[in-house]
PDB file of C-alpha atoms in Angstrom:
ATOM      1  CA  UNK A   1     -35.547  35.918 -33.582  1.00 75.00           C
ATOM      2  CA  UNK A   2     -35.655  35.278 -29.577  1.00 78.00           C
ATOM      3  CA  UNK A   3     -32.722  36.474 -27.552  1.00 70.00           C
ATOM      4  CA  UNK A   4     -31.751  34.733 -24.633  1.00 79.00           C
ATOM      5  CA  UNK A   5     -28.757  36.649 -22.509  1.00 84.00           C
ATOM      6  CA  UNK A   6     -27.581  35.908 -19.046  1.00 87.00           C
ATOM      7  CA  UNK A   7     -28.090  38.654 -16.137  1.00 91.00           C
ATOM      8  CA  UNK A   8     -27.595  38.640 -12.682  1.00 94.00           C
ATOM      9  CA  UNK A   9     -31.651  39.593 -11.466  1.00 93.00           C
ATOM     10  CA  UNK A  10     -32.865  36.735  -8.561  1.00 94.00           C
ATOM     11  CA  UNK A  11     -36.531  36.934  -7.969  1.00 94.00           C
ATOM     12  CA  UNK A  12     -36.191  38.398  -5.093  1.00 97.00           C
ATOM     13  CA  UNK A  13     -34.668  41.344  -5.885  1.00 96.00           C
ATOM     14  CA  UNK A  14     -31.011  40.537  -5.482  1.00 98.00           C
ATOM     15  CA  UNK A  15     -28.423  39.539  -7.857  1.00 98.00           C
ATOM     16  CA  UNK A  16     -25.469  36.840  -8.532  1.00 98.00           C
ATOM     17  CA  UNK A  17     -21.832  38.195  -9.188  1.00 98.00           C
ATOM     18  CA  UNK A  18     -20.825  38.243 -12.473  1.00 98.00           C
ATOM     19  CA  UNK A  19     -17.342  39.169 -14.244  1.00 98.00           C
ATOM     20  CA  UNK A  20     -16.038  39.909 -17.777  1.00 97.00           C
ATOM     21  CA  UNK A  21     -12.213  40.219 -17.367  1.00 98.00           C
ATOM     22  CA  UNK A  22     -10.552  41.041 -21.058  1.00 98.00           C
ATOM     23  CA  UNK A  23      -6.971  40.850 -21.933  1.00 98.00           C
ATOM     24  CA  UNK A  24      -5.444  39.653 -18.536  1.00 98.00           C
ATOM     25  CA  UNK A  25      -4.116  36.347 -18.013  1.00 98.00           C
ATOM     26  CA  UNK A  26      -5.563  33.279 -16.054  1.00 98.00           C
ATOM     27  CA  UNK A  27      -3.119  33.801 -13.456  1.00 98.00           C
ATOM     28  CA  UNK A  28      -4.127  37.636 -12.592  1.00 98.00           C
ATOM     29  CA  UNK A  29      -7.827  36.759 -13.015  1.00 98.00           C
ATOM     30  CA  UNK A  30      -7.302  33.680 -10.288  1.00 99.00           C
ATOM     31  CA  UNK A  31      -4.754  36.080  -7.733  1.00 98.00           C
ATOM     32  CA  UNK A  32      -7.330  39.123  -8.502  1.00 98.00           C
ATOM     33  CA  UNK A  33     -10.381  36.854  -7.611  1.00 99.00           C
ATOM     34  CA  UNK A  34      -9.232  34.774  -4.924  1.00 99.00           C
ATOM     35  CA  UNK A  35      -8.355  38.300  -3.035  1.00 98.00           C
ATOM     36  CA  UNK A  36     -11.826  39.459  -3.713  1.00 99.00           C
ATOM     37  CA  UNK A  37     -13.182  36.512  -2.245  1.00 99.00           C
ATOM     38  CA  UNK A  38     -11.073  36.623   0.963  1.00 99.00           C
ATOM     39  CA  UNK A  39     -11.865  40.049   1.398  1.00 98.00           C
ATOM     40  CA  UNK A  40     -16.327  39.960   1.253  1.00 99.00           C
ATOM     41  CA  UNK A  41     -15.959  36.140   2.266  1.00 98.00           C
ATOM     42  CA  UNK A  42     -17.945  34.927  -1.062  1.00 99.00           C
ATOM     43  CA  UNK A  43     -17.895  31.011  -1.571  1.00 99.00           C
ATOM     44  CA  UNK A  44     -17.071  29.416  -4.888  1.00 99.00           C
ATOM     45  CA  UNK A  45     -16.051  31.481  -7.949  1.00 99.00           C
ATOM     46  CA  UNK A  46     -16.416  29.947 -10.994  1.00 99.00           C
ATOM     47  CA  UNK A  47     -13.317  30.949 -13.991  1.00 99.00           C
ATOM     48  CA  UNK A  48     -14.759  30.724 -17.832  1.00 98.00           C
ATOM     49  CA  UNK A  49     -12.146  30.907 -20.489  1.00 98.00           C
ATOM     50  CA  UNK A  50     -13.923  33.071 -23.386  1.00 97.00           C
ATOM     51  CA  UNK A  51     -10.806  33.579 -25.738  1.00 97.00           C
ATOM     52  CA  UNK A  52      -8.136  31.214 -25.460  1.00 97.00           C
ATOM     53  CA  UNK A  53      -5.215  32.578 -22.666  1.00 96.00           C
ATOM     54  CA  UNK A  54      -6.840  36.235 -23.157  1.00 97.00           C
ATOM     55  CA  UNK A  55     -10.970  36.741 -21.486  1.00 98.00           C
ATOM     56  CA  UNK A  56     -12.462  35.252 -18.875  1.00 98.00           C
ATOM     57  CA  UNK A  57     -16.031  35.552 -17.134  1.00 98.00           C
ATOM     58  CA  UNK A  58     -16.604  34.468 -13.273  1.00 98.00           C
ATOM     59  CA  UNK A  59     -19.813  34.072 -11.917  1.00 98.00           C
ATOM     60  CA  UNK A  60     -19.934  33.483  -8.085  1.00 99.00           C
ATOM     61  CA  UNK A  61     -23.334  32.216  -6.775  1.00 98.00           C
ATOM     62  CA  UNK A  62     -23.762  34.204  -3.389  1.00 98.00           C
ATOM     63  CA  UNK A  63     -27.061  36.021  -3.501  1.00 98.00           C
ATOM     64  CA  UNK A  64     -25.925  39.737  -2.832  1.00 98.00           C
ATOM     65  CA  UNK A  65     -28.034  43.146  -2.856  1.00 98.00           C
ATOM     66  CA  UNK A  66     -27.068  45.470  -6.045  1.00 98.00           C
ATOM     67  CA  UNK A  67     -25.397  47.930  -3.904  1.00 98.00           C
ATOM     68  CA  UNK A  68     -23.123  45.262  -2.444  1.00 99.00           C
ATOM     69  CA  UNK A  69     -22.329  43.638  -6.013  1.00 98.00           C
ATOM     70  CA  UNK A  70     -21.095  47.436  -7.433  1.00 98.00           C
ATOM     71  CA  UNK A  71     -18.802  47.625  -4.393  1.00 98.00           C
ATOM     72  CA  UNK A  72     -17.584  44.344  -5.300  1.00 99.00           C
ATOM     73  CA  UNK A  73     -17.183  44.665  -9.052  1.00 98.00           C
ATOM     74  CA  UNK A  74     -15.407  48.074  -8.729  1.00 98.00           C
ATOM     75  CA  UNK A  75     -13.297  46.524  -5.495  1.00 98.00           C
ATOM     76  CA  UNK A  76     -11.615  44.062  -8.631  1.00 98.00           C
ATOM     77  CA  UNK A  77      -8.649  44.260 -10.328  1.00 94.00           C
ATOM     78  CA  UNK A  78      -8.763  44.005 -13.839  1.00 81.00           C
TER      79      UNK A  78
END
């Protein structure tokens, strides 16, 4: 059986942001985001509803070095 799984590799060495927010509302995950964007000035985050009212992924599209993305993932609430 083939696997196929999502990461956050670009050819070019650099990576997409990705988040897996788990038992938090939509409200925090939106407020907890939207700061995170203001702050390192990212464009567009995308909000995924994995459980109903409960998990939520985000990817946001900005092509950022791995150093820059654990910063930013560790910078977020939640």
């Amino acid at each position: 059986v083939d696997v196929v799984g999502v990461n956050s590799n670009l050819p070019d060495g650099n990576h997409v942001l990705m988040w897996d927010l788990d038992e938090t509302t939509f409200d925090e995950v939106f407020k907890n985001l939207l700061t995170v964007q203001r702050i390192y000035e990212l464009p567009n985050i995308y909000i995924l509803e994995t459980k109903k009212d409960t998990n939520y992924i985000a990817y946001c599209f900005k092509k950022t070095p791995w150093l820059k993305v654990v910063e930013i993932l560790a910078f977020t609430k939640g």
